[in-house]
XYZ file of C-alpha atoms in Angstrom:
175
model
C -22.928 -24.011 40.084
C -20.229 -26.051 38.429
C -16.738 -24.828 37.953
C -15.553 -24.744 34.400
C -11.973 -25.441 33.577
C -9.904 -22.816 31.865
C -9.736 -25.086 28.811
C -13.552 -25.241 28.675
C -13.794 -21.437 28.877
C -11.234 -21.018 26.111
C -13.145 -23.499 23.916
C -16.406 -21.641 24.530
C -14.837 -18.295 23.725
C -13.250 -19.721 20.585
C -16.568 -21.079 19.410
C -18.218 -17.750 20.103
C -15.625 -15.916 18.059
C -15.764 -18.183 15.038
C -17.579 -16.710 12.079
C -18.732 -18.856 9.204
C -17.031 -17.695 6.070
C -14.511 -15.701 8.128
C -12.582 -15.140 4.982
C -13.182 -15.712 1.343
C -11.240 -16.328 -1.803
C -12.136 -12.786 -2.847
C -10.504 -11.313 0.288
C -7.411 -13.476 -0.220
C -7.179 -12.486 -3.902
C -7.514 -8.801 -3.015
C -4.794 -9.120 -0.358
C -2.536 -10.678 -3.001
C -3.319 -7.840 -5.423
C -2.542 -5.297 -2.723
C 0.735 -7.045 -1.936
C 1.791 -6.988 -5.579
C 0.882 -3.309 -5.975
C 2.851 -2.365 -2.864
C 5.905 -4.353 -3.973
C 5.706 -2.674 -7.362
C 5.446 0.758 -5.723
C 8.345 -0.056 -3.425
C 10.560 -0.982 -6.382
C 9.512 2.014 -8.473
C 9.819 4.565 -5.676
C 13.188 3.217 -4.547
C 14.528 3.566 -8.092
C 13.006 7.033 -8.415
C 14.577 8.181 -5.138
C 17.994 7.089 -6.377
C 17.455 8.820 -9.741
C 16.156 12.023 -8.132
C 19.074 12.159 -5.740
C 21.502 11.660 -8.621
C 19.716 14.370 -10.644
C 20.191 16.760 -7.717
C 16.563 16.949 -6.563
C 17.495 16.103 -2.977
C 14.256 17.295 -1.317
C 12.032 15.321 -3.648
C 14.332 12.293 -3.346
C 13.830 12.278 0.440
C 10.029 12.404 0.081
C 10.014 9.607 -2.501
C 12.389 7.465 -0.414
C 10.083 7.826 2.615
C 7.166 6.817 0.396
C 9.104 3.717 -0.734
C 9.715 2.767 2.900
C 5.998 3.136 3.661
C 5.163 0.914 0.685
C 7.535 -1.719 2.050
C 5.670 -1.594 5.386
C 2.341 -1.922 3.555
C 3.624 -4.967 1.666
C 4.706 -6.504 4.979
C 1.215 -5.974 6.435
C -0.301 -7.801 3.474
C 2.172 -10.659 3.904
C 1.369 -10.936 7.621
C -2.339 -11.238 6.875
C -1.803 -13.755 4.087
C 0.413 -15.761 6.432
C -2.348 -15.615 9.058
C -4.679 -17.226 6.523
C -1.873 -19.693 5.709
C -2.203 -19.182 1.978
C 0.479 -19.265 -0.652
C 1.142 -15.845 -2.140
C 4.000 -17.007 -4.333
C 4.984 -16.208 -6.949
C 4.764 -12.501 -6.468
C 3.735 -10.886 -9.718
C 5.195 -7.430 -9.932
C 4.800 -5.454 -13.133
C 7.876 -3.710 -14.370
C 7.648 -0.031 -13.370
C 7.635 2.146 -16.486
C 8.088 5.877 -16.653
C 10.221 8.021 -18.917
C 13.583 8.838 -17.371
C 14.148 12.531 -16.754
C 10.433 13.228 -17.297
C 9.240 14.502 -13.927
C 5.596 14.835 -14.959
C 5.524 11.254 -16.318
C 7.075 9.986 -13.090
C 4.544 11.843 -10.925
C 1.665 10.605 -13.099
C 2.978 7.038 -12.829
C 3.062 7.358 -9.029
C -0.399 8.931 -8.927
C -1.904 6.139 -11.029
C -0.197 3.536 -8.866
C -1.548 4.919 -5.568
C -5.001 5.274 -7.116
C -4.853 1.593 -8.068
C -3.720 0.691 -4.548
C -6.524 2.742 -2.977
C -9.130 1.029 -5.154
C -7.900 -2.432 -4.155
C -7.698 -1.424 -0.485
C -11.283 -0.106 -0.544
C -12.450 -3.304 -2.234
C -10.604 -5.402 0.356
C -12.212 -3.521 3.238
C -15.663 -3.990 1.708
C -15.162 -7.678 0.879
C -13.693 -8.426 4.303
C -16.600 -6.769 6.098
C -19.103 -8.672 3.956
C -17.754 -11.971 5.316
C -17.288 -10.732 8.886
C -13.501 -10.372 8.677
C -13.161 -7.126 10.590
C -9.465 -7.752 11.295
C -8.553 -7.640 7.612
C -10.756 -4.583 7.117
C -9.093 -2.905 10.098
C -5.618 -3.787 8.785
C -6.389 -2.207 5.412
C -7.598 1.143 6.771
C -4.095 2.561 7.458
C -2.962 1.289 4.057
C -5.882 3.105 2.425
C -5.035 6.246 4.398
C -1.457 6.001 3.111
C -2.660 5.617 -0.462
C -5.023 8.558 -0.121
C -2.149 10.644 1.283
C -0.138 9.626 -1.781
C -2.966 10.693 -4.069
C -3.068 14.105 -2.392
C 0.726 14.415 -2.573
C 1.052 13.596 -6.275
C -2.005 15.632 -7.232
C -0.508 18.599 -5.358
C 2.784 18.166 -7.236
C 0.938 18.226 -10.546
C -1.056 21.284 -9.461
C 2.160 23.088 -8.440
C 3.732 22.261 -11.792
C 0.633 23.563 -13.565
C 0.622 26.785 -11.544
C 4.318 27.605 -11.387
C 5.794 25.675 -14.276
C 8.043 22.653 -14.247
C 11.302 24.606 -14.012
C 10.180 26.517 -10.903
C 8.863 23.310 -9.312
C 12.166 21.564 -9.924
C 14.097 24.536 -8.530
C 12.235 24.053 -5.242
C 13.274 20.383 -5.159
C 17.039 20.991 -5.160
């Protein structure tokens, strides 16, 4: 029985872990889309938190600010993975967030549509990554998808509350 050097063992393990087509342009493109969506959400939610706080809706401002911080973390996760693949993700293309100032329902609908878009891209990324054997990217996207689905539930619940109790009563609870 011959002794193998540590270097030989590492080389063997590396070869065993290599997967042809470990990533794909589709996975990279989806990671870039996810990054852009999360940066856009971060910008929009940060602005909304400031507006809500100024309008006196302190409770809602805290929730939205926490959501903005989570979006920043999600953007960072996308950047880490893109850096792992050593691909250029510049320039970032972030759409200008648009919602009507002082229109709470429009703002909530904007946020709901944004997290739905993020969830769709995250699901697509998980699927595409698994198709090429990139379980690490799929695994990375699962918590992001969970965050987006939590956002969907949150904003849908806000809209349901507004429908059931009226906008004025909803806003009274947010002070």
